[in-house]
mmCIF file of C-alpha atoms in Angstrom:
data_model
loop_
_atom_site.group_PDB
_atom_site.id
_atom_site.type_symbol
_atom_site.label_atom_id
_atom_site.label_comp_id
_atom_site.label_asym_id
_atom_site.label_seq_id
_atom_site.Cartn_x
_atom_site.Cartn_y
_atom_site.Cartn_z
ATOM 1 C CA UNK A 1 97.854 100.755 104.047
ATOM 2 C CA UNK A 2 95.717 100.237 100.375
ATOM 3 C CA UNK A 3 95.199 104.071 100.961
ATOM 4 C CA UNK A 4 98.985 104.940 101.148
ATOM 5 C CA UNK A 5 99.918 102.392 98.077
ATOM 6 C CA UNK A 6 97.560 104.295 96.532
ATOM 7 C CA UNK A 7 99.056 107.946 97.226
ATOM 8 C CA UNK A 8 102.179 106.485 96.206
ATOM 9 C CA UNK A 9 101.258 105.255 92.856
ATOM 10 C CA UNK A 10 100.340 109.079 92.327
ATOM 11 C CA UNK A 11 103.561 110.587 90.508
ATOM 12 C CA UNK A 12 102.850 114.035 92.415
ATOM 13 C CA UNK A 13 102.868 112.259 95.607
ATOM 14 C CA UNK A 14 105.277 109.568 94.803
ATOM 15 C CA UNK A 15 107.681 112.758 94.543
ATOM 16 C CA UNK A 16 106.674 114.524 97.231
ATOM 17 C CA UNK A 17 106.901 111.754 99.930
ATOM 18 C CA UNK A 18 110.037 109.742 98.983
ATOM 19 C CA UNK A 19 111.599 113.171 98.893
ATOM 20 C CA UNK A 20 111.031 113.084 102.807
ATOM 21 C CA UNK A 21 112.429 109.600 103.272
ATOM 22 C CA UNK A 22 115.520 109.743 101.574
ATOM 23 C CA UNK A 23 117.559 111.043 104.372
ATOM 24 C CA UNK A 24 116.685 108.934 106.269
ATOM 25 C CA UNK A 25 117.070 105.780 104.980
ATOM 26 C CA UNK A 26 120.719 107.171 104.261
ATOM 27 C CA UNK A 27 120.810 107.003 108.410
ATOM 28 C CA UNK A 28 119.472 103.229 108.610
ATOM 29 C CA UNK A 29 121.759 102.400 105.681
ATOM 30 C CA UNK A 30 125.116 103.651 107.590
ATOM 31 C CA UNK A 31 123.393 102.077 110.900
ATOM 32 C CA UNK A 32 123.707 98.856 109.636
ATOM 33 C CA UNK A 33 126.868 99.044 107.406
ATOM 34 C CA UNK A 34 128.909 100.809 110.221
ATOM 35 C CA UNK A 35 128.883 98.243 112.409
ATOM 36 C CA UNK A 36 128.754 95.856 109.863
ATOM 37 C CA UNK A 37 131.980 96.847 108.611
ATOM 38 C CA UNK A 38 133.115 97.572 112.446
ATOM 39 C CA UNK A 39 132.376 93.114 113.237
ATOM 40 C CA UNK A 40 133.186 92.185 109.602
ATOM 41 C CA UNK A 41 136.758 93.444 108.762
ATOM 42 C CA UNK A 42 138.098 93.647 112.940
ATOM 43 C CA UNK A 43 135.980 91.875 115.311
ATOM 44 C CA UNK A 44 134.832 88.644 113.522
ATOM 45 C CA UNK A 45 137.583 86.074 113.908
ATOM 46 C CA UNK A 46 139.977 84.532 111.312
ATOM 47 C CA UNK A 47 137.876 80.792 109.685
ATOM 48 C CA UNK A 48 139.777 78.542 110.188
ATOM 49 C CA UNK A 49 140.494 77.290 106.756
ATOM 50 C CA UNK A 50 139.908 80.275 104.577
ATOM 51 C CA UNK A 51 141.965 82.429 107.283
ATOM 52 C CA UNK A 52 141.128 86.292 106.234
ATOM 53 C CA UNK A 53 140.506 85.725 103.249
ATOM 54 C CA UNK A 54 136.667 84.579 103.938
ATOM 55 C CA UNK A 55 135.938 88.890 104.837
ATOM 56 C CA UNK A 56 135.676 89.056 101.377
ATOM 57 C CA UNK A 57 131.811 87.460 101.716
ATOM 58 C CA UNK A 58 131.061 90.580 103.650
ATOM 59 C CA UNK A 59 130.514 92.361 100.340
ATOM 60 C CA UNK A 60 130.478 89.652 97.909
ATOM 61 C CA UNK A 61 127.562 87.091 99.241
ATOM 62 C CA UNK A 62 125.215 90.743 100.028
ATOM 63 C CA UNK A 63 126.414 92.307 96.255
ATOM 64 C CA UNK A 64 124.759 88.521 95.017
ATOM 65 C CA UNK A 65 122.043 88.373 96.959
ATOM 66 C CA UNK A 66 121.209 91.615 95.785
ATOM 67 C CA UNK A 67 121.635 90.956 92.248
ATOM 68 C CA UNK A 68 119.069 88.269 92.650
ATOM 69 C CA UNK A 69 116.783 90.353 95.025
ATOM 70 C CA UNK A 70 117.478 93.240 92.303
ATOM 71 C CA UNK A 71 116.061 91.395 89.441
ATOM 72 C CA UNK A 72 112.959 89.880 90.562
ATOM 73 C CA UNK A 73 112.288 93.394 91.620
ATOM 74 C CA UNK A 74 112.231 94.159 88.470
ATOM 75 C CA UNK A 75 110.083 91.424 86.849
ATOM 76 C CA UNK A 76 107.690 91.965 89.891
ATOM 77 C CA UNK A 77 107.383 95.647 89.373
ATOM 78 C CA UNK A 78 107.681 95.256 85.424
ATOM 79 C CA UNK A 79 104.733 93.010 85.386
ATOM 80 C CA UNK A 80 102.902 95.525 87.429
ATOM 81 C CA UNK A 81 103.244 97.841 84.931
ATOM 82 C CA UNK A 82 102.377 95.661 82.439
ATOM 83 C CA UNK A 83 99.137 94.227 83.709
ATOM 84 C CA UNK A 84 97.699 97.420 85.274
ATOM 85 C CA UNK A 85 99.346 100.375 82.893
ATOM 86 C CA UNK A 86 101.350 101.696 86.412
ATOM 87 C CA UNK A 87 103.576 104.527 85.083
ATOM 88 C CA UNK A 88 105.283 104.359 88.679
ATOM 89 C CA UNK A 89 105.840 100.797 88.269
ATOM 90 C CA UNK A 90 107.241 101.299 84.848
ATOM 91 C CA UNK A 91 109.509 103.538 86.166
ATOM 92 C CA UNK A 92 110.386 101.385 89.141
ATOM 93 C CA UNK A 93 111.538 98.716 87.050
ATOM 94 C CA UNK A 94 113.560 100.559 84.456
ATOM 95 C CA UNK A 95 115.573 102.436 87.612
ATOM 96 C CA UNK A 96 116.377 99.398 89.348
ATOM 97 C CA UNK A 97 118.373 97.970 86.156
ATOM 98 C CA UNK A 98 121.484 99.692 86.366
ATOM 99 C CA UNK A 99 121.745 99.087 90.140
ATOM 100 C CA UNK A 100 121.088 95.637 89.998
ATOM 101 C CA UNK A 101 123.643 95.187 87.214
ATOM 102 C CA UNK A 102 126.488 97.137 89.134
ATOM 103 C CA UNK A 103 125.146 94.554 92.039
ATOM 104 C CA UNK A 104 126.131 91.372 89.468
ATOM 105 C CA UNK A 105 129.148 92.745 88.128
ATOM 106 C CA UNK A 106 130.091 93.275 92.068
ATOM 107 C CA UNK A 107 129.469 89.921 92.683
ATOM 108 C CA UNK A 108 131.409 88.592 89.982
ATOM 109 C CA UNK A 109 134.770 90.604 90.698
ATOM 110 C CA UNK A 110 134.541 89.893 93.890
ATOM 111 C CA UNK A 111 134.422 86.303 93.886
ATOM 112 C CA UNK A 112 136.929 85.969 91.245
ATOM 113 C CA UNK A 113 139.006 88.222 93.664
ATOM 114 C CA UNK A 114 137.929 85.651 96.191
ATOM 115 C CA UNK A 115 138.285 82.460 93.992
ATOM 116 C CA UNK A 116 141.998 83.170 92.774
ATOM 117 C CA UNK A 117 143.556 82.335 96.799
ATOM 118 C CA UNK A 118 140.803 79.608 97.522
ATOM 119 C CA UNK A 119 140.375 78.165 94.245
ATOM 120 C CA UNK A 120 143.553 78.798 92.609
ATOM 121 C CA UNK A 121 142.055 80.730 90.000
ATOM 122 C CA UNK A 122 139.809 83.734 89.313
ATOM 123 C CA UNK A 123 137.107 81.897 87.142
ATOM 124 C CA UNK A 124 135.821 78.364 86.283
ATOM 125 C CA UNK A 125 133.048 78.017 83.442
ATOM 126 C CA UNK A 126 130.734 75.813 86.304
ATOM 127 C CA UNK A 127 127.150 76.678 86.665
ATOM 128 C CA UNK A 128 126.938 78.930 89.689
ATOM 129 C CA UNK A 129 129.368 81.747 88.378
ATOM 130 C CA UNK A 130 127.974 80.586 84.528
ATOM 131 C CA UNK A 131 124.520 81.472 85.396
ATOM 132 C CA UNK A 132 125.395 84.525 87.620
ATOM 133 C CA UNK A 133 127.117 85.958 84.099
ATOM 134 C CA UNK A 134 123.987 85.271 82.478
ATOM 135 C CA UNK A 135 121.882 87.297 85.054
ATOM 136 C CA UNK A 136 124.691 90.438 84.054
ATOM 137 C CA UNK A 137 123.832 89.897 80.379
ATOM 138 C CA UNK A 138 119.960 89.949 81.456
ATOM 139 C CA UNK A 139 120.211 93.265 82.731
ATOM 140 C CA UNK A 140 122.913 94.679 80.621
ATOM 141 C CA UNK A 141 120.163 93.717 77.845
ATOM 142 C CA UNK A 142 117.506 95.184 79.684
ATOM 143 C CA UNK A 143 119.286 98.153 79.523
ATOM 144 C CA UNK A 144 120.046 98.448 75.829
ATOM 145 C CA UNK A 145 116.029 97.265 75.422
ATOM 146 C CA UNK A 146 114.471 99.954 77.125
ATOM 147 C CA UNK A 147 117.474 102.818 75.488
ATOM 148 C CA UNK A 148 116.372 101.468 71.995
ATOM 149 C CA UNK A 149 112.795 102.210 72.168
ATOM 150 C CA UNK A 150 111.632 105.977 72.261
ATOM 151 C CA UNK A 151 108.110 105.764 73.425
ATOM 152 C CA UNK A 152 108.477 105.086 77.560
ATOM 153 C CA UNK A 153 104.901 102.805 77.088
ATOM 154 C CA UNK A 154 106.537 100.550 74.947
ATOM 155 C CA UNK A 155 109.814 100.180 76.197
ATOM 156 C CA UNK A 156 108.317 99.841 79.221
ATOM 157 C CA UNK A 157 105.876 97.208 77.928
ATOM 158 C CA UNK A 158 109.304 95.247 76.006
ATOM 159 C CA UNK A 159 111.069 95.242 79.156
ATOM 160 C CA UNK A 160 108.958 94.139 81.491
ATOM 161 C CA UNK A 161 108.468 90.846 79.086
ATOM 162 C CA UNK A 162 111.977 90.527 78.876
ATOM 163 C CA UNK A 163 112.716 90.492 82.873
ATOM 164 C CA UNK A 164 109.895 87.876 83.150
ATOM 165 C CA UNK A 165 110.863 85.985 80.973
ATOM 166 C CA UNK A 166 114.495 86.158 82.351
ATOM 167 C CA UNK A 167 113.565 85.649 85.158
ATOM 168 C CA UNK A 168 113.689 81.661 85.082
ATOM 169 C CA UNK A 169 117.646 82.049 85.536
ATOM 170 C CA UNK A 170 117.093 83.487 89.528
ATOM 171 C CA UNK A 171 115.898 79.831 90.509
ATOM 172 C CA UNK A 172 118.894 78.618 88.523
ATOM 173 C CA UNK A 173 121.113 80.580 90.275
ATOM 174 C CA UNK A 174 120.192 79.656 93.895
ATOM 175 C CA UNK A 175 120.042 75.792 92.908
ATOM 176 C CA UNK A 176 122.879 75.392 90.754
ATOM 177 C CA UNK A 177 125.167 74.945 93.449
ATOM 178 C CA UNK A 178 122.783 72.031 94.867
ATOM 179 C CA UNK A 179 121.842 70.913 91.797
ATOM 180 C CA UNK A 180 125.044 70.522 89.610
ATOM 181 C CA UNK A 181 129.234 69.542 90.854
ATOM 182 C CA UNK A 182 130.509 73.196 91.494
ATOM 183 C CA UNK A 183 133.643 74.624 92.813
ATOM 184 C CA UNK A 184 131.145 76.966 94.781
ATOM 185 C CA UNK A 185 130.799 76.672 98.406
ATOM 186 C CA UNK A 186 127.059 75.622 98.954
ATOM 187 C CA UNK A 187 124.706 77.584 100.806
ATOM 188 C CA UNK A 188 125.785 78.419 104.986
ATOM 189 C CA UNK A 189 123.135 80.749 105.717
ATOM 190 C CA UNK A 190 119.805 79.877 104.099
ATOM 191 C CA UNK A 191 120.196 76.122 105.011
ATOM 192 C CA UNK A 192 116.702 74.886 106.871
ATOM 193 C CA UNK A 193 118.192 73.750 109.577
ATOM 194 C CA UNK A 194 120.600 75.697 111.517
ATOM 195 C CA UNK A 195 123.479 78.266 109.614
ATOM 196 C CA UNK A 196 126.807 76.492 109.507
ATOM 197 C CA UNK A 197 128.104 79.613 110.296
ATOM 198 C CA UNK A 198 129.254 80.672 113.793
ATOM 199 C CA UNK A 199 127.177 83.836 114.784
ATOM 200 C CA UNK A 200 129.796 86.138 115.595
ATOM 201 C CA UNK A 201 130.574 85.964 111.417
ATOM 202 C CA UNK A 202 127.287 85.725 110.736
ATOM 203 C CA UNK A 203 126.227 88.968 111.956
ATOM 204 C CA UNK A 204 127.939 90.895 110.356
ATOM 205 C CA UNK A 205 126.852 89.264 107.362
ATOM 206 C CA UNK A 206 123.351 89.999 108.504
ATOM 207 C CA UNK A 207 124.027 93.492 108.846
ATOM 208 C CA UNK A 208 125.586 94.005 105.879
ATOM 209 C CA UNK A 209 123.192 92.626 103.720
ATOM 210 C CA UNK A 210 120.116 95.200 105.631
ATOM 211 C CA UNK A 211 122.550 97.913 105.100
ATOM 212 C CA UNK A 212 122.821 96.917 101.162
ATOM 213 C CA UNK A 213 119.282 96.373 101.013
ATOM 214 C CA UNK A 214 118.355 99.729 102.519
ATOM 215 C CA UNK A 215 121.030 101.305 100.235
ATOM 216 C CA UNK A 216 119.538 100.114 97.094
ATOM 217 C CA UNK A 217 115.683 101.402 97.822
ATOM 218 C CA UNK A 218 117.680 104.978 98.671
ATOM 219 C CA UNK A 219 119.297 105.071 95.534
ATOM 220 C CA UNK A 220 116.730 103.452 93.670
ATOM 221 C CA UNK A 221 114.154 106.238 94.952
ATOM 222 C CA UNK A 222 116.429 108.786 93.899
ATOM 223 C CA UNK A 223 116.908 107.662 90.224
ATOM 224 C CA UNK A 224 113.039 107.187 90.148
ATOM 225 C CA UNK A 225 112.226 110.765 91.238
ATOM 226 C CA UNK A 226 114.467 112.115 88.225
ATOM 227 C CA UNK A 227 113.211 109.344 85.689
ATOM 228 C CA UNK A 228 109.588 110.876 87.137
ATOM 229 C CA UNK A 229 110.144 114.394 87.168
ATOM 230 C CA UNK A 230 111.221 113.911 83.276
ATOM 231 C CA UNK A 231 108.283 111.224 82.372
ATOM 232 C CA UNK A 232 105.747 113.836 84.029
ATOM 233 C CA UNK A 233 107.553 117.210 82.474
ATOM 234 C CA UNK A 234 103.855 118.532 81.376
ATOM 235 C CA UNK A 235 102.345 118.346 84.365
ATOM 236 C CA UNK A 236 101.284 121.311 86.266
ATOM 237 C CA UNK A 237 103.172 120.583 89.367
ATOM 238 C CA UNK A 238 106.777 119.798 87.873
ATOM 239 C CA UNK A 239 106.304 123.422 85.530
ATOM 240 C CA UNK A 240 105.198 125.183 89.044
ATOM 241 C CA UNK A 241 108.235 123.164 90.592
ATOM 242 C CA UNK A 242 111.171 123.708 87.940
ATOM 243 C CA UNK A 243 109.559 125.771 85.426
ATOM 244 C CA UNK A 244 110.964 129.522 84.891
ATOM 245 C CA UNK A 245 109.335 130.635 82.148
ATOM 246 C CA UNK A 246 107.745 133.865 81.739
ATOM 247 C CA UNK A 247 104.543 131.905 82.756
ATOM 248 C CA UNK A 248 105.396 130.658 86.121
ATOM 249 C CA UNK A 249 107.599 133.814 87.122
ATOM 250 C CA UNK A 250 108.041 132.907 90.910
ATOM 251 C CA UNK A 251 108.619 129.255 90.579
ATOM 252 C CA UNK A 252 112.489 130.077 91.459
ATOM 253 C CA UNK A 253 112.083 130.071 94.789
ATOM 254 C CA UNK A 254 110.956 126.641 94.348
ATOM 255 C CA UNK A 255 114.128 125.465 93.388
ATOM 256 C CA UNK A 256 115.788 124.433 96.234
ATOM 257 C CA UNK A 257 112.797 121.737 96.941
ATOM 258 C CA UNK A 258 115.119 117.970 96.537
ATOM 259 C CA UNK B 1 145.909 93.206 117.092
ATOM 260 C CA UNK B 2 147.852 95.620 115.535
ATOM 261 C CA UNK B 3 147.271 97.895 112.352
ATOM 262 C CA UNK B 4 150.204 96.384 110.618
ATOM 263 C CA UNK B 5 148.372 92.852 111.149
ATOM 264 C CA UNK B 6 145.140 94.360 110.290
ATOM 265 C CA UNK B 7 145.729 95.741 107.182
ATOM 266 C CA UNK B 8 148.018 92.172 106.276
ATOM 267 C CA UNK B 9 145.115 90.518 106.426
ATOM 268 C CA UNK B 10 146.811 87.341 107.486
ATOM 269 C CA UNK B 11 148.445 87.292 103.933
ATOM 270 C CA UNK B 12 145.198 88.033 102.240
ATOM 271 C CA UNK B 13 145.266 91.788 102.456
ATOM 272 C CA UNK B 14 145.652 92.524 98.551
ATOM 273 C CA UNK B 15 142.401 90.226 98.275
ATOM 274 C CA UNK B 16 140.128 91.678 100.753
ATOM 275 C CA UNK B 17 141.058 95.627 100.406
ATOM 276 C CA UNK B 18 140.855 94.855 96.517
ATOM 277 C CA UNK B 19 137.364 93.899 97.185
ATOM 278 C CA UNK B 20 136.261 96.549 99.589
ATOM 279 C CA UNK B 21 137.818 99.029 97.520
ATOM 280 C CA UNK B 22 135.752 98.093 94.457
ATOM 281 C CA UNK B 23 132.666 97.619 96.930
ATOM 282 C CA UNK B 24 133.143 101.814 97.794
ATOM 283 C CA UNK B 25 133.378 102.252 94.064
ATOM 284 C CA UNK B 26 130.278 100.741 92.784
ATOM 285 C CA UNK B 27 128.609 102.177 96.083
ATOM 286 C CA UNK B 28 129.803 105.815 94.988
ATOM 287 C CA UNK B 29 128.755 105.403 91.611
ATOM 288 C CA UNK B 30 125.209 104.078 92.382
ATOM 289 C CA UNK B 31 125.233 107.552 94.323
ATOM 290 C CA UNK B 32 126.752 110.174 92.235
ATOM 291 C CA UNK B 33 124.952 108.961 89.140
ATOM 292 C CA UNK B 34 121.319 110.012 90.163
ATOM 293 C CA UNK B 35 123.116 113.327 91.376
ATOM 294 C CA UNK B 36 124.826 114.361 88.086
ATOM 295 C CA UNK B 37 121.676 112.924 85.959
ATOM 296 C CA UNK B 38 119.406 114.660 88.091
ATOM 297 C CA UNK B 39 121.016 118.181 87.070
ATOM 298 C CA UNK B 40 120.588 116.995 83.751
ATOM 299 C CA UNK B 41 117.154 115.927 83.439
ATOM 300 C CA UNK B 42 116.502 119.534 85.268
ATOM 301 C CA UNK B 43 118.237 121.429 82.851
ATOM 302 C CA UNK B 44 116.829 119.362 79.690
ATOM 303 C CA UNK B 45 113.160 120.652 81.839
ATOM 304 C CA UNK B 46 114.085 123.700 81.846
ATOM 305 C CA UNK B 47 114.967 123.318 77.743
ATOM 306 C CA UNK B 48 111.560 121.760 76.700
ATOM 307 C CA UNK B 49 109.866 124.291 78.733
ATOM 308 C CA UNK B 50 111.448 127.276 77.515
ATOM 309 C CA UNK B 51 110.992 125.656 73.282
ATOM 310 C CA UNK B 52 107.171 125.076 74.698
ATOM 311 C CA UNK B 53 106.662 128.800 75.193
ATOM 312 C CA UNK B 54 108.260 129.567 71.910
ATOM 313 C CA UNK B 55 105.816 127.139 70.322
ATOM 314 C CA UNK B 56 102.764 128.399 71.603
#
C-alpha cells in the first residue's frame, strides 16, 4: 500500500498510472448515476409535502456535499504539500479548486431553484446558504491566489495556508442549520439515529452522491495530469513523450499516449 | 405514468428540469475544460521546447 502511495507521488508514475484508470472510473461514475437518475427522477415516489419538487435534492444535496468534501480536499492535500514539499500534492490541491467551486455555485442555484416553490423565494441571508456563499468566495479566492503568483512553490505554499485557514467555515456549514433558526431543512440523512428518509428516495440519493464522488476524482485526475505534464516540462520523460524537436526525432509516434 | 405527467413534474417541472439542466452543464464543463486545456498546455510544450533548442 506505502509502496504504491509512494509510486504515485512520483510525477512519471503519477502520469503513467492514472492514465490507465481514467476510463474506468468514467464506467463506475455512469454505474452509479444511471440508475441514480433511473430511481431519482421516475421510480422514487412523489413526498408528500414537497410533491416533485423534492427531485431537485438529487443534484443539489450531492453538488453540496461535494463542495464541502471538495474543499477539505484541498486543505488536506494543500497541507501535504506544505509540510512535506509534495509537488503532486501541490498540484492536487490547486486542480481540485475550480471543481469544487463549480460544485458550490451548483449548490447554490440549485437550492435557490429549489427555495423559490418551497420557500417562496430564491434566497434568504440565514446562515446555512450565508456560509455556503462564503465557501464560493473561499475558492473563487483560492483561485485568483494561486493565478497571481508566478513561481508554482509559492503559490502553492500561499494557497495551501489560505484553504486551511478557510477551512474553519466547513464545520460552520454542516452545523449552522443545528446551530442557528434557518429556513433550511435540517439534516435527513446523516442523523445518528435512523435517516428520516424512506429508502426508496434515499437510494437514489446514495447513488448519486458515489456517482458525483467518482466523477470528481476522474476529472480531477485529468486536470492534474495536464497541470503535471506542464509543472514537469524539463523532464526527460515528458520531452521523450511530447517533445518533437530535432533532438527527440521519433517521439511522434508517442503522441497518441492520453 | 405517462410522459406528459413525467415531464409536468406534478407542477414543478420548470424547477426540477431547470436544475438538472444546469447539473449537465456544470458536469460538461468540468469535462471539456481539462480537454481543451490539455491541447493547450501540449502545444505551449511543444513552444518552450522548440525556444529551448534555439537557446542552446
Amino acid at each position: 500500500m506505502w509502496a504504491f502511495l509512494h509510486k504515485l507521488a512520483s510525477p512519471k508514475h503519477f502520469y503513467r498510472i492514472t492514465g490507465r484508470w481514467i476510463p474506468w472510473l468514467w464506467v463506475i461514475t455512469l454505474l452509479f448515476m444511471v440508475p441514480g437518475l433511473y430511481l431519482g427522477l421516475w421510480v422514487a415516489p412523489p413526498d408528500y409535502q414537497q410533491g416533485d419538487s423534492f427531485r431537485i435534492m438529487y443534484v443539489h444535496v450531492p453538488a453540496a456535499w461535494m463542495s464541502l468534501f471538495i474543499y477539505v480536499f484541498m486543505a488536506v492535500t494543500g497541507g501535504i504539500g506544505l509540510i512535506w514539499n509534495m509537488k503532486m500534492a501541490d498540484i492536487m490541491a490547486a486542480s481540485s479548486a475550480p471543481i469544487g467551486a463549480s460544485f458550490t455555485f451548483l449548490a447554490l442555484v440549485t437550492g435557490a431553484i429549489w427555495g423559490k416553490p418551497m420557500w417562496g423565494t430564491w434566497w434568504v441571508w440565514d446562515a446555512r446558504l450565508t456560509s455556503e456563499l462564503i465557501l464560493l468566495f473561499l475558492y473563487l479566492g483560492y483561485i485568483a491566489l494561486q493565478a497571481a503568483i508566478e513561481e508554482p512553490r509559492t503559490a502553492a505554499r500561499a494557497a495551501a495556508i489560505l484553504a486551511i485557514v478557510g477551512s474553519v467555515n466547513i464545520p460552520i456549514i454542516h452545523y449552522s442549520v443545528e446551530w442557528w433558526n434557518t429556513l433550511h431543512q435540517g439534516p435527513t440523512v446523516t442523523r445518528m439515529d435512523k435517516p428520516a428518509i424512506h429508502p426508496s428516495m434515499l437510494w437514489p440519493l446514495l447513488l448519486m452522491a458515489a456517482a458525483f464522488q467518482v466523477y470528481f476524482f476522474t476529472v480531477l485526475l485529468m486536470r492534474a495530469r495536464t497541470e503535471l505534464l506542464w509543472r514537469e516540462r524539463r523532464a526527460r520523460w515528458v520531452r521523450e513523450m511530447f517533445g518533437n524537436s530535432t533532438r527527440t526525432p521519433f517521439s511522434n509516434t508517442e503522441k497518441v499516449v492520453t | 405514468m405517462n410522459w406528459q405527467q413525467w415531464f409536468d413534474m406534478g407542477g414543478y417541472g420548470a424547477y426540477v428540469w431547470s436544475s438538472y439542466a444546469l447539473t449537465a452543464i456544470i458536469l460538461l464543463w468540468n469535462l471539456i475544460t481539462p480537454i481543451f486545456r490539455r491541447r493547450e498546455v501540449l502545444r505551449k510544450i511543444q513552444n518552450w521546447y522548440r525556444q529551448e533548442d534555439r537557446l542552446s
